[in-house]
Short mmCIF file of C-alpha atoms in Angstrom, two decimals:
data_model
loop_
_atom_site.label_atom_id
_atom_site.label_comp_id
_atom_site.label_asym_id
_atom_site.label_seq_id
_atom_site.Cartn_x
_atom_site.Cartn_y
_atom_site.Cartn_z
CA UNK A 1 -31.89 -2.32 -70.09
CA UNK A 2 -31.85 1.70 -71.10
CA UNK A 3 -29.45 0.98 -73.71
CA UNK A 4 -30.88 4.65 -75.65
CA UNK A 5 -27.92 6.63 -74.01
CA UNK A 6 -23.52 5.12 -74.51
CA UNK A 7 -22.32 3.41 -71.78
CA UNK A 8 -19.18 3.39 -70.46
CA UNK A 9 -18.20 -0.05 -68.85
CA UNK A 10 -15.37 -0.18 -66.21
CA UNK A 11 -13.03 -1.69 -63.63
CA UNK A 12 -15.62 -1.10 -60.75
CA UNK A 13 -12.69 -2.15 -58.38
CA UNK A 14 -10.02 0.23 -60.50
CA UNK A 15 -9.26 3.64 -58.77
CA UNK A 16 -7.46 4.88 -61.84
CA UNK A 17 -11.18 4.19 -64.01
CA UNK A 18 -13.10 5.61 -60.54
CA UNK A 19 -11.38 8.64 -60.96
CA UNK A 20 -11.77 8.49 -65.09
CA UNK A 21 -14.64 8.20 -65.29
CA UNK A 22 -15.52 11.00 -61.68
CA UNK A 23 -13.69 13.10 -63.98
CA UNK A 24 -15.86 12.28 -67.01
CA UNK A 25 -18.47 13.35 -64.42
CA UNK A 26 -17.56 16.54 -63.91
CA UNK A 27 -16.20 17.47 -67.61
CA UNK A 28 -19.22 15.73 -69.66
CA UNK A 29 -21.17 18.72 -71.50
CA UNK A 30 -23.78 16.86 -72.99
CA UNK A 31 -24.44 14.95 -70.15
CA UNK A 32 -25.13 11.71 -72.31
CA UNK A 33 -23.01 8.96 -70.68
CA UNK A 34 -23.93 6.41 -68.55
CA UNK A 35 -21.68 3.89 -66.41
CA UNK A 36 -22.15 0.25 -65.37
CA UNK A 37 -18.81 -1.34 -63.78
CA UNK A 38 -17.67 -4.57 -65.90
CA UNK A 39 -18.65 -6.07 -63.12
CA UNK A 40 -22.80 -5.44 -63.04
CA UNK A 41 -24.99 -7.48 -63.93
CA UNK A 42 -26.03 -5.10 -67.00
CA UNK A 43 -22.56 -5.91 -68.31
CA UNK A 44 -22.99 -9.48 -67.94
CA UNK A 45 -25.46 -9.12 -70.13
CA UNK A 46 -24.84 -6.81 -72.49
CA UNK A 47 -21.13 -6.83 -73.90
CA UNK A 48 -21.28 -11.11 -74.44
CA UNK A 49 -23.56 -10.07 -77.21
CA UNK A 50 -21.56 -7.85 -78.94
CA UNK A 51 -18.31 -10.61 -78.14
CA UNK A 52 -16.38 -9.16 -75.52
CA UNK A 53 -15.94 -10.91 -71.96
CA UNK A 54 -17.08 -8.84 -68.96
CA UNK A 55 -14.92 -10.76 -66.67
CA UNK A 56 -11.61 -8.86 -69.33
CA UNK A 57 -11.36 -6.47 -66.96
CA UNK A 58 -8.57 -5.13 -69.10
CA UNK A 59 -10.26 -2.54 -71.35
CA UNK A 60 -12.95 -0.36 -70.93
CA UNK A 61 -15.83 -0.55 -72.99
CA UNK A 62 -17.78 2.25 -75.19
CA UNK A 63 -21.44 0.40 -76.32
CA UNK A 64 -22.69 3.15 -78.90
CA UNK A 65 -25.52 2.67 -80.77
CA UNK A 66 -25.48 -1.47 -81.21
CA UNK A 67 -21.35 -0.85 -81.67
CA UNK A 68 -19.15 -1.32 -78.42
CA UNK A 69 -15.06 0.57 -78.91
CA UNK A 70 -12.36 -0.39 -76.74
CA UNK A 71 -9.29 -0.64 -75.19
CA UNK A 72 -7.76 3.15 -77.19
CA UNK A 73 -10.58 3.86 -79.05
CA UNK A 74 -13.21 3.61 -76.38
CA UNK A 75 -11.35 6.49 -74.89
CA UNK A 76 -11.66 8.65 -77.95
CA UNK A 77 -14.89 8.24 -78.45
CA UNK A 78 -15.96 9.46 -74.92
CA UNK A 79 -14.24 12.42 -75.36
CA UNK A 80 -15.92 12.93 -78.18
CA UNK A 81 -19.28 12.06 -76.95
CA UNK A 82 -18.21 14.97 -74.15
CA UNK A 83 -18.23 17.29 -76.21
CA UNK A 84 -16.34 20.85 -75.53
CA UNK A 85 -12.62 21.26 -75.52
CA UNK A 86 -11.79 17.45 -74.48
CA UNK A 87 -13.65 16.22 -77.08
CA UNK A 88 -10.90 17.98 -79.49
CA UNK A 89 -8.44 14.88 -78.58
CA UNK A 90 -10.52 12.74 -80.63
CA UNK A 91 -7.70 13.80 -82.80
CA UNK A 92 -5.88 11.48 -81.46
CA UNK A 93 -7.37 8.81 -83.15
CA UNK A 94 -5.37 9.45 -86.29
CA UNK A 95 -2.31 7.89 -84.42
CA UNK A 96 -2.98 4.12 -86.14
CA UNK A 97 -4.34 1.92 -83.25
CA UNK A 98 -1.82 -0.85 -82.47
CA UNK A 99 0.74 2.22 -81.53
CA UNK A 100 -2.42 3.67 -78.99
CA UNK A 101 -3.48 0.72 -78.07
CA UNK A 102 0.06 -0.17 -77.12
CA UNK A 103 0.17 2.35 -74.95
CA UNK A 104 -3.15 1.63 -73.51
CA UNK A 105 -2.18 -2.02 -72.59
CA UNK A 106 1.01 -0.38 -71.27
CA UNK A 107 -1.10 1.60 -68.18
CA UNK A 108 -4.20 -1.40 -68.48
CA UNK A 109 -0.85 -3.80 -67.50
CA UNK A 110 0.45 -1.43 -64.57
CA UNK A 111 -3.19 0.35 -63.24
CA UNK A 112 -2.84 -1.75 -59.92
CA UNK A 113 0.19 -1.38 -58.89
CA UNK A 114 0.15 2.14 -60.19
CA UNK A 115 -2.47 3.74 -58.31
CA UNK A 116 -3.87 0.69 -56.31
CA UNK A 117 -7.63 -0.39 -55.89
CA UNK A 118 -10.72 -0.76 -54.05
CA UNK A 119 -12.14 -3.71 -52.56
CA UNK A 120 -15.78 -3.13 -53.94
CA UNK A 121 -17.22 -1.13 -56.22
CA UNK A 122 -17.74 3.05 -56.15
CA UNK A 123 -20.72 4.11 -54.79
CA UNK A 124 -21.73 7.04 -57.50
CA UNK A 125 -22.24 10.63 -55.39
CA UNK A 126 -26.11 10.82 -55.04
CA UNK A 127 -26.30 13.78 -57.80
CA UNK A 128 -24.85 11.07 -60.03
CA UNK A 129 -26.80 8.43 -59.34
CA UNK A 130 -28.96 8.39 -62.19
CA UNK A 131 -25.84 7.79 -64.56
CA UNK A 132 -25.03 4.73 -62.97
CA UNK A 133 -26.77 1.96 -64.09
CA UNK A 134 -27.19 -0.91 -61.86
CA UNK A 135 -28.09 -4.25 -62.04
#
């Protein structure tokens, strides 16, 4: 498994999460981020090593250089990695994590009701296929 790039693990059946991944793919100036669903074999293999249960679909998880970030911190780190103007949103990291995560958890709890969910994980466009880790 190639872990040389940052990997964003997301709920593959969540419409909000899939929309966010597509947004990131369109705006990621550096092109370094890789993606895998939390339902993937890769998540099952890698995340437990860091104390993360991949069956807990309530948080996106960012893996980067042997560290994992969850909830609002994973979002802010992802924005930072994208480069360009969106990376400046990482300034919201000055807000205490407990406050950021309160709002993150609220959206996470309601995301299926608000945005719906798919029966199966998203299939990436052909031009994005190399950015998705399989397995």
